[in-house]
Short mmCIF file of C-alpha atoms in Angstrom, two decimals:
data_model
loop_
_atom_site.label_atom_id
_atom_site.label_comp_id
_atom_site.label_asym_id
_atom_site.label_seq_id
_atom_site.Cartn_x
_atom_site.Cartn_y
_atom_site.Cartn_z
CA MET A 227 -101.24 87.38 -2.88
CA ASN A 228 -97.62 86.58 -3.53
CA VAL A 229 -97.56 82.95 -4.67
CA ARG A 230 -93.83 82.64 -5.26
CA HIS A 231 -90.88 84.71 -6.43
CA ASN A 232 -91.99 86.71 -9.48
CA LEU A 233 -95.63 85.59 -9.29
CA ASP A 234 -98.62 87.28 -7.66
CA LEU A 235 -102.25 86.20 -7.79
CA ILE A 236 -105.51 88.08 -7.48
CA SER A 237 -108.34 85.64 -6.91
CA GLY A 238 -111.80 86.07 -8.33
CA SER A 239 -114.81 86.94 -6.22
CA ALA A 240 -118.47 85.97 -6.18
CA GLU A 241 -119.16 89.72 -5.95
CA LEU A 242 -118.22 90.08 -9.62
CA GLU A 243 -121.79 89.15 -10.51
CA ALA A 244 -123.04 92.17 -8.60
CA VAL A 245 -120.44 94.35 -10.34
CA ASN A 246 -121.62 93.01 -13.68
CA VAL A 247 -125.19 94.11 -12.88
CA GLU A 248 -123.97 97.52 -11.71
CA LEU A 249 -122.02 98.06 -14.94
CA VAL A 250 -125.09 97.63 -17.13
CA SER A 251 -126.13 101.24 -16.54
CA ARG A 252 -122.63 102.71 -17.01
CA ILE A 253 -121.62 104.51 -20.20
CA ASN A 254 -118.57 102.89 -21.83
CA ASN A 255 -119.09 99.93 -19.53
CA THR A 256 -116.79 97.65 -21.55
CA THR A 257 -113.71 99.88 -21.36
CA ILE A 258 -113.59 100.47 -17.58
CA PHE A 259 -110.87 97.89 -16.90
CA LEU A 260 -108.78 99.13 -19.85
CA SER A 261 -109.06 102.67 -18.48
CA TYR A 262 -108.03 101.43 -15.02
CA LEU A 263 -104.94 99.67 -16.42
CA ASN A 264 -103.94 102.78 -18.39
CA LYS A 265 -104.26 105.05 -15.33
CA SER A 266 -102.76 102.73 -12.72
CA LYS A 267 -99.14 101.78 -12.28
CA ILE A 268 -99.92 98.05 -12.22
CA THR A 269 -98.63 97.44 -15.75
CA GLU A 270 -95.25 98.87 -14.74
CA LYS A 271 -94.93 96.28 -11.97
CA TYR A 272 -95.43 93.16 -14.11
CA ASP A 273 -93.99 91.84 -17.35
CA TYR A 274 -97.15 89.82 -17.99
CA ILE A 275 -100.67 89.92 -16.61
CA VAL A 276 -102.69 86.76 -17.23
CA ILE A 277 -106.46 86.90 -16.82
CA ASP A 278 -108.49 83.70 -16.66
CA THR A 279 -112.10 84.43 -17.64
CA ARG A 280 -115.25 82.42 -17.98
CA ASN A 281 -116.38 81.42 -21.44
CA ASP A 282 -119.12 84.00 -21.76
CA SER A 283 -119.62 87.52 -23.07
CA ASN A 284 -120.92 89.37 -20.02
CA ILE A 285 -119.70 92.88 -19.27
CA ILE A 286 -116.92 91.77 -16.89
CA THR A 287 -115.54 89.30 -19.43
CA ASN A 288 -115.78 91.88 -22.21
CA ASN A 289 -113.76 94.30 -20.04
CA MET A 290 -111.01 91.71 -19.72
CA LEU A 291 -111.06 90.94 -23.45
CA VAL A 292 -110.88 94.63 -24.38
CA ALA A 293 -107.86 95.15 -22.11
CA SER A 294 -105.96 92.13 -23.49
CA ASP A 295 -103.15 91.92 -26.01
CA MET A 296 -103.59 88.20 -26.60
CA ILE A 297 -106.59 85.95 -26.10
CA LEU A 298 -106.15 82.19 -25.86
CA GLY A 299 -109.19 80.18 -26.83
CA VAL A 300 -108.79 76.79 -25.17
CA THR A 301 -110.80 73.82 -26.39
CA ASP A 302 -111.08 70.10 -26.03
CA PRO A 303 -111.46 68.05 -29.24
CA SER A 304 -115.24 68.38 -29.59
CA ALA A 305 -117.75 69.96 -31.95
CA ASP A 306 -118.82 72.34 -29.17
CA GLY A 307 -115.19 73.32 -28.69
CA PHE A 308 -114.71 74.17 -32.36
CA GLU A 309 -117.92 76.18 -32.32
CA ALA A 310 -116.79 78.08 -29.21
CA LEU A 311 -113.50 79.03 -30.94
CA THR A 312 -115.38 80.31 -33.98
CA ASN A 313 -117.74 82.26 -31.73
CA LEU A 314 -114.79 83.73 -29.82
CA VAL A 315 -113.17 85.05 -33.01
CA GLY A 316 -116.51 86.51 -34.13
CA HIS A 317 -117.06 88.12 -30.75
CA ILE A 318 -113.63 89.78 -30.74
CA GLU A 319 -114.22 91.09 -34.26
CA TYR A 320 -117.56 92.48 -33.08
CA LEU A 321 -115.90 94.22 -30.11
CA LYS A 322 -113.22 95.64 -32.41
CA SER A 323 -115.83 97.13 -34.72
CA GLU A 324 -118.05 98.48 -31.95
CA LEU A 325 -115.50 99.90 -29.50
CA THR A 326 -113.86 102.66 -31.49
CA HIS A 327 -112.65 106.17 -30.73
CA PRO A 328 -115.40 108.59 -31.85
CA VAL A 329 -112.99 110.92 -33.68
CA THR A 330 -110.24 108.66 -35.07
CA ASN A 331 -112.45 105.58 -35.48
CA GLU A 332 -109.51 103.52 -34.16
CA SER A 333 -110.57 100.46 -32.20
CA TYR A 334 -109.80 100.22 -28.49
CA VAL A 335 -109.54 96.45 -28.92
CA LYS A 336 -106.03 95.36 -29.89
CA ALA A 337 -106.22 91.69 -28.90
CA GLN A 338 -105.37 88.88 -31.26
CA VAL A 339 -106.97 85.47 -30.78
CA PHE A 340 -105.02 82.21 -30.74
CA PHE A 341 -106.13 78.62 -30.14
CA ILE A 342 -104.87 75.98 -27.74
CA GLY A 343 -106.03 72.36 -27.68
CA ASN A 344 -106.60 70.74 -24.30
CA LEU A 345 -107.13 67.15 -23.15
CA ILE A 346 -105.69 65.83 -26.42
CA ARG A 347 -104.85 62.13 -26.47
CA HIS A 348 -102.40 60.48 -28.82
CA ASN A 349 -104.50 57.37 -29.45
CA THR A 350 -108.07 58.51 -30.13
CA ARG A 351 -109.68 59.26 -33.46
CA ILE A 352 -111.25 62.50 -32.25
CA SER A 353 -107.88 63.82 -31.05
CA ARG A 354 -106.24 62.92 -34.36
CA GLN A 355 -109.09 64.68 -36.20
CA PHE A 356 -108.62 67.73 -33.99
CA LYS A 357 -104.89 67.91 -34.76
CA GLU A 358 -105.58 67.44 -38.47
CA ALA A 359 -108.29 70.13 -38.49
CA MET A 360 -105.98 72.61 -36.73
CA LYS A 361 -102.96 71.90 -38.93
CA GLY A 362 -102.18 75.00 -40.96
CA ASN A 363 -104.47 77.27 -38.91
CA SER A 364 -102.42 80.40 -38.26
CA ARG A 365 -104.18 80.94 -34.91
CA TYR A 366 -103.32 77.46 -33.59
CA LEU A 367 -100.35 77.31 -31.21
CA GLY A 368 -100.50 73.66 -30.12
CA TYR A 369 -102.09 71.44 -27.51
CA PHE A 370 -101.78 70.12 -23.99
CA HIS A 371 -101.85 66.35 -23.58
CA ASP A 372 -104.64 64.67 -21.63
CA ARG A 373 -102.48 63.56 -18.71
CA THR A 374 -103.20 63.13 -15.02
CA ALA A 375 -100.10 65.24 -14.27
CA PHE A 376 -102.20 68.40 -14.56
CA ASN A 377 -104.69 67.09 -11.98
CA GLU A 378 -101.87 65.92 -9.73
CA ALA A 379 -100.19 69.34 -9.88
CA ALA A 380 -103.50 70.98 -8.98
CA MET A 381 -103.96 68.59 -6.05
CA GLN A 382 -100.48 69.46 -4.77
CA ARG A 383 -101.13 73.15 -5.50
CA ILE A 384 -97.99 73.45 -7.59
CA SER A 385 -97.36 74.17 -11.24
CA VAL A 386 -96.99 71.31 -13.68
CA LEU A 387 -93.44 72.53 -14.27
CA ASP A 388 -92.69 72.03 -10.56
CA LEU A 389 -94.28 68.60 -10.79
CA PHE A 390 -91.87 67.72 -13.59
CA GLU A 391 -89.00 68.21 -11.11
CA GLN A 392 -90.30 65.44 -8.85
CA LYS A 393 -88.68 62.02 -8.92
CA ASP A 394 -91.75 60.26 -10.35
CA TYR A 395 -91.55 62.41 -13.48
CA GLN A 396 -87.88 61.77 -14.23
CA ASP A 397 -88.73 58.53 -16.05
CA LYS A 398 -88.09 58.57 -19.82
CA LYS A 399 -91.75 57.78 -20.51
CA TYR A 400 -92.57 61.39 -19.54
CA ASP A 401 -89.92 63.00 -21.75
CA GLU A 402 -92.16 63.67 -24.77
CA PHE A 403 -95.02 64.94 -22.59
CA LYS A 404 -92.71 67.28 -20.67
CA LYS A 405 -91.05 68.54 -23.86
CA ASP A 406 -94.38 69.20 -25.60
CA THR A 407 -95.76 71.03 -22.55
CA ILE A 408 -92.70 73.26 -22.13
CA ASP A 409 -92.52 73.91 -25.89
CA LEU A 410 -96.15 75.06 -25.94
CA ILE A 411 -95.66 77.37 -22.97
CA ASP A 412 -92.59 78.85 -24.71
CA ARG A 413 -94.56 79.22 -27.96
CA ILE A 414 -97.33 81.13 -26.18
CA LYS A 415 -94.80 83.49 -24.60
CA GLU A 416 -92.88 83.99 -27.86
CA THR A 417 -96.11 84.71 -29.75
CA LEU A 418 -97.16 87.31 -27.20
CA ASP A 419 -93.70 88.89 -27.22
CA THR A 420 -93.80 89.29 -31.01
CA LEU A 421 -97.20 91.00 -30.92
CA TYR A 422 -96.03 94.13 -29.10
#
């Protein structure tokens, strides 16, 4: 579906669960999507392909991870969130070691993992602890503020950047929030661009 100029969307499907079951019996079942991307012309059509996956390690998700150049682990400031990031790094390392070419022993998995904080508040102890814990971590790119603007953009079915153009968000009190959000989006893009 064409969402706007320069942006297309392919929505997920409940049928993916059935595909996941079907893939269990397939040889090389975690490299099927990578093979599809390499054979198709889809990568020639787009500058970037963004895949939003569930936080699991089923075969479908593993296919998406294997085909990726960059993986963003997104977490709120919680113990479970930190544990999920650690598990994500371990899982990617496992995939890298397991999915190798039989002759060259080169891994099919090229992805690098980076971290993004989400729902971070400026005035809570747990958010300050999160920022302190992430300081100096080479994988950490920054965080998104815990602001209702994200929910409001979703309700209007627009991007948060489009929301920033609306009159209500021209007030100076939103300047820091808008700047931090745009800076993080730019940092993600710049990081990806330097990888390949």
